[in-house]
GROMACS .gro file of C-alpha atoms in nm:
model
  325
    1UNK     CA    1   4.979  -6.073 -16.533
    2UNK     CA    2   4.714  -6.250 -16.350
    3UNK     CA    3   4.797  -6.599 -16.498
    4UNK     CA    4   5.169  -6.588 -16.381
    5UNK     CA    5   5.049  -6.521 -15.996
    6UNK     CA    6   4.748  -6.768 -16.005
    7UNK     CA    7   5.039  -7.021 -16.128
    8UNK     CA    8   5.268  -6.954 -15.814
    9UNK     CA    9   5.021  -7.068 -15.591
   10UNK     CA   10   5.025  -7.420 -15.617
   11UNK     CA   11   5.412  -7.366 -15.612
   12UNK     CA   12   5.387  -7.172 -15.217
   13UNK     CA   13   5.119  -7.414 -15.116
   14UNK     CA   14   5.392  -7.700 -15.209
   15UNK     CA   15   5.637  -7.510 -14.982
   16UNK     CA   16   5.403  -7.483 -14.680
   17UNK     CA   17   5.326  -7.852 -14.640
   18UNK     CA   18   5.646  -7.969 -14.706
   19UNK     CA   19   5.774  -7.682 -14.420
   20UNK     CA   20   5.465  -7.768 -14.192
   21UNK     CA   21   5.544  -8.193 -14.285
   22UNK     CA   22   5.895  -8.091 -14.174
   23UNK     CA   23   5.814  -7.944 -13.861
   24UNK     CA   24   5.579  -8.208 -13.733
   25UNK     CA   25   5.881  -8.469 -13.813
   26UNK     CA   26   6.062  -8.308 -13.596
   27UNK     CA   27   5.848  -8.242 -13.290
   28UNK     CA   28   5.806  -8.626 -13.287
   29UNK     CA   29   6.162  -8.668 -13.292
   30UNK     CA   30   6.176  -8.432 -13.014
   31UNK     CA   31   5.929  -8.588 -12.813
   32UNK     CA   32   6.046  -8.926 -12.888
   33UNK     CA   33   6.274  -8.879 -12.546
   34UNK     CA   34   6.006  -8.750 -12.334
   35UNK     CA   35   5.830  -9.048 -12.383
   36UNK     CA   36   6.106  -9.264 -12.294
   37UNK     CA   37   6.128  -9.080 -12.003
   38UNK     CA   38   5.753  -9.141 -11.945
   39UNK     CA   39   5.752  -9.486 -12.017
   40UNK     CA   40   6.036  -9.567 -11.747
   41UNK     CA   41   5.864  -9.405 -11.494
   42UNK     CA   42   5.561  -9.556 -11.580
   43UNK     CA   43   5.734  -9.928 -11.573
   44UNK     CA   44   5.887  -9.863 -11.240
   45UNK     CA   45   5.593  -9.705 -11.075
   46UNK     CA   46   5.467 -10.093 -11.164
   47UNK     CA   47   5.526 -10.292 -10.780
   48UNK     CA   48   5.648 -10.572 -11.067
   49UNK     CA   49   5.858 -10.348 -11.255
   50UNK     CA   50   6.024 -10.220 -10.951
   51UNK     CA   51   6.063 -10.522 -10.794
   52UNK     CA   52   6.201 -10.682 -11.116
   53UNK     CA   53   6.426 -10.398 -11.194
   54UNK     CA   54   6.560 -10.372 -10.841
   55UNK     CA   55   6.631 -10.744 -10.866
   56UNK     CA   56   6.804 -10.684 -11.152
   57UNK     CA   57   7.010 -10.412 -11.089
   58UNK     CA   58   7.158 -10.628 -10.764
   59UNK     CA   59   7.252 -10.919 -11.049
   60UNK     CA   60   7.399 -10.662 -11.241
   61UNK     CA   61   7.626 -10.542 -10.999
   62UNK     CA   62   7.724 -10.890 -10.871
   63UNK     CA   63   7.805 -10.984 -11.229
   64UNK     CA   64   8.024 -10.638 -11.291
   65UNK     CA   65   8.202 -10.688 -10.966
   66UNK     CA   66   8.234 -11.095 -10.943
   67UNK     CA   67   8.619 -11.102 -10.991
   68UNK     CA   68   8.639 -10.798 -10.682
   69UNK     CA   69   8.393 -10.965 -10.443
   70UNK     CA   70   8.474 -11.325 -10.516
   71UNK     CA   71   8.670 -11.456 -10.149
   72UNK     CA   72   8.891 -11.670 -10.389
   73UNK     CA   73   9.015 -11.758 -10.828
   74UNK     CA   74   8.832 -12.128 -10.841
   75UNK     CA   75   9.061 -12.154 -11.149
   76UNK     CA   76   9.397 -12.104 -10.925
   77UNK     CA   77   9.600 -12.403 -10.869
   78UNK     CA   78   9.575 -12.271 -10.474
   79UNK     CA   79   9.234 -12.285 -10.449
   80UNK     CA   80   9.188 -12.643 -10.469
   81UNK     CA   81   9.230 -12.824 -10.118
   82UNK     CA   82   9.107 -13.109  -9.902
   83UNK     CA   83   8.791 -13.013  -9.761
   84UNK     CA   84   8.570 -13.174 -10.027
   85UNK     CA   85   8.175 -13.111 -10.013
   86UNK     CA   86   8.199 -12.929  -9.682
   87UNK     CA   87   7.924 -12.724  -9.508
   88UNK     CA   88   7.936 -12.332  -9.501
   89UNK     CA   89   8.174 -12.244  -9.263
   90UNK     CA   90   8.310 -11.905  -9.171
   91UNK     CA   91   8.583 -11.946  -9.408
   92UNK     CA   92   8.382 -12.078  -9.718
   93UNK     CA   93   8.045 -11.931  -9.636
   94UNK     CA   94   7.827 -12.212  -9.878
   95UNK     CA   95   8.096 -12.431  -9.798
   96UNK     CA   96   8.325 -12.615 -10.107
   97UNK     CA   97   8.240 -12.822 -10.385
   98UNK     CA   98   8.412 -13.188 -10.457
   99UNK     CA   99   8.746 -13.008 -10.528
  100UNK     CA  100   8.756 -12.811 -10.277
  101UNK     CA  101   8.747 -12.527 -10.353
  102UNK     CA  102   8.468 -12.221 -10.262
  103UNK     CA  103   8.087 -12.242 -10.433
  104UNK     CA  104   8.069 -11.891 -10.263
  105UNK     CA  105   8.301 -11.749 -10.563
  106UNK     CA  106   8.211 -11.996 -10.828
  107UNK     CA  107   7.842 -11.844 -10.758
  108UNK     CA  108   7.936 -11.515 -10.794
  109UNK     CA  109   8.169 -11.589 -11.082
  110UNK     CA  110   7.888 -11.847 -11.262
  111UNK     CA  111   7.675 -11.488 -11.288
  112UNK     CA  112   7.889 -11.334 -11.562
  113UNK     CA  113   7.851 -11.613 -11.758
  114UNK     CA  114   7.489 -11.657 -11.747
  115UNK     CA  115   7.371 -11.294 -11.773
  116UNK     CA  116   7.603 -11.227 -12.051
  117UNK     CA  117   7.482 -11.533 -12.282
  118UNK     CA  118   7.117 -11.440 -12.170
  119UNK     CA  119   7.102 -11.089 -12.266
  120UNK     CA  120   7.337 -11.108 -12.550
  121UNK     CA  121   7.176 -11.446 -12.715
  122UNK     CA  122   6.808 -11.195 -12.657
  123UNK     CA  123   6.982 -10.916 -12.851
  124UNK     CA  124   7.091 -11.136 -13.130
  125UNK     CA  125   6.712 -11.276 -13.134
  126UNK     CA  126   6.593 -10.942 -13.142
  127UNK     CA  127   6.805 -10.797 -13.395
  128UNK     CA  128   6.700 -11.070 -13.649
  129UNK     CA  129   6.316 -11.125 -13.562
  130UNK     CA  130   6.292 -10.713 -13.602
  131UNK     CA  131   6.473 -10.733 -13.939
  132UNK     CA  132   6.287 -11.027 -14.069
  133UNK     CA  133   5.941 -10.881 -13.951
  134UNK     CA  134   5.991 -10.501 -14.085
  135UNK     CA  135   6.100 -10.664 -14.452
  136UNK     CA  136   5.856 -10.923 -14.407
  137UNK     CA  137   5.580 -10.606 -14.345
  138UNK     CA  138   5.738 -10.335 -14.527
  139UNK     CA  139   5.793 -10.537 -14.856
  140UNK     CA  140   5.530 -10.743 -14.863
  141UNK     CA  141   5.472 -10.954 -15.193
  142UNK     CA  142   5.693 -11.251 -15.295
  143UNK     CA  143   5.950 -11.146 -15.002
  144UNK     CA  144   5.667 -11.148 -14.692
  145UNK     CA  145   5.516 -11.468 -14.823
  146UNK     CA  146   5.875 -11.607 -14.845
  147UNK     CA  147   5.960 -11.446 -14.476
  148UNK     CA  148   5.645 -11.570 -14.365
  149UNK     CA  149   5.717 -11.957 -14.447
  150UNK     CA  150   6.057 -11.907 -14.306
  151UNK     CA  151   5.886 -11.780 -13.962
  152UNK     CA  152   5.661 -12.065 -13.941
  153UNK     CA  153   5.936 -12.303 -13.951
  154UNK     CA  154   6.141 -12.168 -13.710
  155UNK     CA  155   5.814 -12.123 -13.456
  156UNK     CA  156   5.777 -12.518 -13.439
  157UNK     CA  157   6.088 -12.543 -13.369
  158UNK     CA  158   6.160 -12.700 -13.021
  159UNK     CA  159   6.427 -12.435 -12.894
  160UNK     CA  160   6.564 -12.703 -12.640
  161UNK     CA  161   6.640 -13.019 -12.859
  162UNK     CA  162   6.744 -12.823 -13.125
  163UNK     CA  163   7.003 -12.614 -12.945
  164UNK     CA  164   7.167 -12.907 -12.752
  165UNK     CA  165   7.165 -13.080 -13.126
  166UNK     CA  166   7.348 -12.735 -13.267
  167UNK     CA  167   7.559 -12.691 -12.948
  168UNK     CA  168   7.645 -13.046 -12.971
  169UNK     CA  169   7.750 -12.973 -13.368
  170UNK     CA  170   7.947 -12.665 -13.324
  171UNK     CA  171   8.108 -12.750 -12.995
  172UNK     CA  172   8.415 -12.890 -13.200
  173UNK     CA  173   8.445 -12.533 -13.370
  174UNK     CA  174   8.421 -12.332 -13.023
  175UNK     CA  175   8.788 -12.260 -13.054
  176UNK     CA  176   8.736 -12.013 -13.391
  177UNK     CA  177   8.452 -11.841 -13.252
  178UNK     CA  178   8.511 -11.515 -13.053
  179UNK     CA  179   8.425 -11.602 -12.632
  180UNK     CA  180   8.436 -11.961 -12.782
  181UNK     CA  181   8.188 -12.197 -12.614
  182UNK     CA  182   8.005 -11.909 -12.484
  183UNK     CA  183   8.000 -11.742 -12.801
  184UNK     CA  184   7.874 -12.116 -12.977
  185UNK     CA  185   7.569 -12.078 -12.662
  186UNK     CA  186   7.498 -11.717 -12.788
  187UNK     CA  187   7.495 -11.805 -13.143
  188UNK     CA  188   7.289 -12.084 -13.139
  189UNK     CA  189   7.001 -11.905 -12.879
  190UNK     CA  190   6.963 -11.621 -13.064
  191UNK     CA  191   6.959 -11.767 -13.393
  192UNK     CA  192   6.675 -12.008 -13.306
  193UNK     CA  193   6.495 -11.798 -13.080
  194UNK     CA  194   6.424 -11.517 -13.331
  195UNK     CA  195   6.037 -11.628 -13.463
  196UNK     CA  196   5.824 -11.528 -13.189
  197UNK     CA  197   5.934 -11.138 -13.245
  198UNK     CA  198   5.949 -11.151 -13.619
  199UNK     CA  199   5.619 -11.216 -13.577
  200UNK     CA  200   5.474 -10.955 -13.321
  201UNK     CA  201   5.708 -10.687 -13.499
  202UNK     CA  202   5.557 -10.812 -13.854
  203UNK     CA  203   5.214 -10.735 -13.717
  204UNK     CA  204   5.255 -10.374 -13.567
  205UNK     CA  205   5.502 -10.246 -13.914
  206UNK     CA  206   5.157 -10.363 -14.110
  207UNK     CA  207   4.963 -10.113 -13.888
  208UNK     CA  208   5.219  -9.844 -13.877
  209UNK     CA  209   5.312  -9.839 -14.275
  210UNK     CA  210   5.002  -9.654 -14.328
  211UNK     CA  211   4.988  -9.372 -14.064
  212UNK     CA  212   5.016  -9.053 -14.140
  213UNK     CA  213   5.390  -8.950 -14.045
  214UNK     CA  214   5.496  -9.220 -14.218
  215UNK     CA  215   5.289  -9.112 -14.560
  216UNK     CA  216   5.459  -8.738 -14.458
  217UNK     CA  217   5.825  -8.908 -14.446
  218UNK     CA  218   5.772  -9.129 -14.771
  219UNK     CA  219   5.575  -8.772 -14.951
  220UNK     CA  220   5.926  -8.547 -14.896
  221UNK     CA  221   6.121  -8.820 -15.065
  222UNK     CA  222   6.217  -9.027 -14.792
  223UNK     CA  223   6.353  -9.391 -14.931
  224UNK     CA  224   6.246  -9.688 -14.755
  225UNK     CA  225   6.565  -9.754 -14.566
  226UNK     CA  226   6.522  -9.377 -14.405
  227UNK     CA  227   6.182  -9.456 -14.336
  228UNK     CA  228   6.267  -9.771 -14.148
  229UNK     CA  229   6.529  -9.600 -13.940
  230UNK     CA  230   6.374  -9.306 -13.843
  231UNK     CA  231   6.011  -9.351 -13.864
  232UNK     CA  232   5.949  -9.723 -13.780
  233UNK     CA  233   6.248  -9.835 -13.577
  234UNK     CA  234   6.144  -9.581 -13.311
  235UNK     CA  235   5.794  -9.672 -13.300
  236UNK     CA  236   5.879 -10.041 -13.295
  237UNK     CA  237   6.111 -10.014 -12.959
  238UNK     CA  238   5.882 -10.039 -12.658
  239UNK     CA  239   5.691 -10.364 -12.810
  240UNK     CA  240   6.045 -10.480 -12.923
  241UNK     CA  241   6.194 -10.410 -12.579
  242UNK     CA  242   5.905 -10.591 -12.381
  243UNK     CA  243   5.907 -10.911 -12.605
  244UNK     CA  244   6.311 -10.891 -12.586
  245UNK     CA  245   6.322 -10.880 -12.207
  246UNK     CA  246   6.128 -11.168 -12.187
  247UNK     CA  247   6.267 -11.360 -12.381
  248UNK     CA  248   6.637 -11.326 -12.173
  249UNK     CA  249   6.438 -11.539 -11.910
  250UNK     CA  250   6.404 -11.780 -12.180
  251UNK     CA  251   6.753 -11.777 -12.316
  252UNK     CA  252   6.890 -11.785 -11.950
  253UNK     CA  253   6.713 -12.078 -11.891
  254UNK     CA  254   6.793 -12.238 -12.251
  255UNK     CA  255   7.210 -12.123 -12.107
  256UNK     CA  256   7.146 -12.340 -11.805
  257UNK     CA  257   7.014 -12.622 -11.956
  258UNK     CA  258   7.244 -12.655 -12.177
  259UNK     CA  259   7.546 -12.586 -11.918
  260UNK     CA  260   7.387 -12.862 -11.704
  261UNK     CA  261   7.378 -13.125 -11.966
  262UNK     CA  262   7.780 -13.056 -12.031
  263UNK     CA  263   7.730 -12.835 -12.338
  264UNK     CA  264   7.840 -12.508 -12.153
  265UNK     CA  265   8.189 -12.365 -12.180
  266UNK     CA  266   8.438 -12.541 -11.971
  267UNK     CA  267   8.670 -12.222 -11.940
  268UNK     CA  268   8.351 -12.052 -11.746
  269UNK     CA  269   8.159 -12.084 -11.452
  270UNK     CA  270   7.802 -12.085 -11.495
  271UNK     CA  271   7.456 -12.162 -11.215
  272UNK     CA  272   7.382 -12.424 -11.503
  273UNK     CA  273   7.748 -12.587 -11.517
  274UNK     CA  274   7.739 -12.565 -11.139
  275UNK     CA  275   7.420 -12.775 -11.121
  276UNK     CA  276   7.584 -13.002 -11.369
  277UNK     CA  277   7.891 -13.028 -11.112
  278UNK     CA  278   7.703 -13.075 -10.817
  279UNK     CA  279   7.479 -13.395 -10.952
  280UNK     CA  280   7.800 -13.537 -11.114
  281UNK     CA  281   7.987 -13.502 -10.691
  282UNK     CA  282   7.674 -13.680 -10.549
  283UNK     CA  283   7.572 -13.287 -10.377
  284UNK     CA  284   7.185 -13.340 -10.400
  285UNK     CA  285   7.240 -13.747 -10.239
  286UNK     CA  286   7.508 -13.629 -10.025
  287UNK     CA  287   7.283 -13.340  -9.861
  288UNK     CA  288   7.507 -13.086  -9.966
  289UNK     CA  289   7.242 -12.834 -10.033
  290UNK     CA  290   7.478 -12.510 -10.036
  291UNK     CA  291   7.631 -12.660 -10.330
  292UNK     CA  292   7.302 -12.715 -10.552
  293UNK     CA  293   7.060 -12.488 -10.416
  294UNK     CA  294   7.200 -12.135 -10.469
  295UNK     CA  295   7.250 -12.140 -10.842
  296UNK     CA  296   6.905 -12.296 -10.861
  297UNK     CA  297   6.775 -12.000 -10.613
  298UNK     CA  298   6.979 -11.753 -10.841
  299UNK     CA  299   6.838 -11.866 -11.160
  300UNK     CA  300   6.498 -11.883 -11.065
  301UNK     CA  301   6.553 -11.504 -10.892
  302UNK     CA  302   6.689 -11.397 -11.288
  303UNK     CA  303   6.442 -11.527 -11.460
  304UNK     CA  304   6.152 -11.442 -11.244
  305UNK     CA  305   6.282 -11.054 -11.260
  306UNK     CA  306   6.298 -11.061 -11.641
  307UNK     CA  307   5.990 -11.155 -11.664
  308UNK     CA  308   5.845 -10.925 -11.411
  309UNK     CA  309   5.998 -10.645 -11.615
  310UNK     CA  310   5.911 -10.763 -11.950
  311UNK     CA  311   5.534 -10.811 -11.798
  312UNK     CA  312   5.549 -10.446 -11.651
  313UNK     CA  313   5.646 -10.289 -11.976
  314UNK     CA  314   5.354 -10.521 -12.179
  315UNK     CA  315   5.129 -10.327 -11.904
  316UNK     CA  316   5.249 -10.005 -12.026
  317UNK     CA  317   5.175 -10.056 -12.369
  318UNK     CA  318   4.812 -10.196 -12.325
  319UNK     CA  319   4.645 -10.077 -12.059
  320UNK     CA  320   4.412 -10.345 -12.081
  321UNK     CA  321   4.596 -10.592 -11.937
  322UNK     CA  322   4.562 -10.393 -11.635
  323UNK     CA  323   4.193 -10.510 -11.615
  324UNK     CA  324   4.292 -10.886 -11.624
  325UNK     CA  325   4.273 -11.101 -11.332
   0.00000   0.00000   0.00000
């Protein structure tokens, strides 16, 4: 009789660690929103990540309301006119570009394009760098030497040349692609912009494969596509969310470049395709500085916030920077 109980023990042992491994999966799944929580107020309590944030949240709202608080429809028939390249006035308050019609709502208009190809070009980035770095990590073997090669290419890649080359290409095809031009812009920025986070992501999966919840999850029979989604996804977010905000500066940037150098969407207003307008009208010979400068102010404001942001939440995650001068 003694055999039978000394072989049940193993057996209720079994069922206490997988109960106990259960229960610790779930406080960190619990916890997972107090951090978040944390971490926000951590970022903002940053004088950069407030200011940055703040900054943002104004763009936002500009961008969201544009067609409400724009004075006129630059793409009416109406608003074109005869004052060409005037001075802000009380009726055109940065005055009219070499159509005449008003810069103040092409400004506030040109935001919607060049937030939404900024932060949606950084989420296709994202998505793909975090994909190709977790298999790339996770796999390992033939697949991260063979995601590793394809990484390094893409890093020497200069992002500039090579998107007004692609933009150039697929321009002709903008008509079969959903937003069209401005879905061509979002395409090709997040496709080649992707590298830089496969690689930091790569890096932190290698260090998080072998901790100790993720041993637990893979122990109670966990496969690896579970594991990915609920053990290292999660863990991956704030770095992926810091490199990702930065990198909108970039792709904002990357929007405008392209927009000023004619590759932008012609159906759109952008700050880059205004640029383009104003050198093409003679604004920045001319002295029409209303017409140039805002966009210019506005994209430098953008960018500078993003990166404020992205800098604040890089802070959170190592302290250490903290120290640095």
């Amino acid at each position: 009789m003694s055999e039978p109980a000394g072989m049940s023990q193993p057996a209720t042992a079994t069922a206490e660690q997988t109960t106990t491994a259960y229960n610790l999966l779930a406080s960190a799944r619990r916890g997972r929103g107090r951090k978040i929580a944390t971490a926000a107020a951590s970022v903002l309590s940053d004088p950069r990540g407030a200011i940055g944030a703040s900054t943002l949240l104004v763009f936002t709202a500009i961008a969201i309301l544009a067609p409400w608080l724009a004075p006129q429809d630059p793409h009416a028939t109406t608003s074109f006119s005869n004052e060409m390249l005037t001075g802000p006035s009380s009726q055109h308050w940065l005055g009219t570009d070499e159509n005449g019609r008003d810069v103040l709502s092409q400004l506030l208009l040109g935001s919607q394009a060049s937030m939404l190809v900024g932060m949606a070009a950084a989420f296709v980035s994202t998505v793909i760098g975090t994909a190709v770095g977790v298999a790339s990590a996770w796999f390992g073997g033939a697949a991260d030497r063979l995601l590793s090669m394809l990484d390094d290419w893409f890093l020497v890649l200069p992002l500039i040349p090579v998107a007004v080359l692609s933009a150039s290409l697929l321009g002709n095809r903008a008509s079969s692609v959903p937003l069209g031009q401005t879905g061509v812009l979002i395409a090709v920025i997040g496709a080649f912009g992707w590298a830089g986070t496969s690689r930091i992501v790569r890096a932190e999966v290698m260090s998080l494969k072998h901790r100790a919840f993720v041993e637990r999850a893979r122990v109670l029979g966990a496969g690896n596509l579970r594991v990915i989604r609920q053990q290292l996804v999660p863990n991956l977010m704030p770095l992926v969310l810091a490199n990702s905000v930065i990198y909108v500066s970039l792709a904002i940037l990357t929007e405008s470049t392209l927009s000023y150098l004619g590759l932008g969407d012609p159906n759109r207003f952008s700050w880059g395709g205004m640029l383009d307008s104003a050198q093409s009208a003679g604004a920045m010979t001319s002295g029409a500085w209303a017409y140039f400068l805002p966009p210019g102010l506005c994209i430098a404001l953008v960018v500078l916030a993003f990166s404020l942001v992205g800098h604040a939440i890089e802070h959170r995650l190592d302290p250490r920077l903290g120290d640095q001068k």
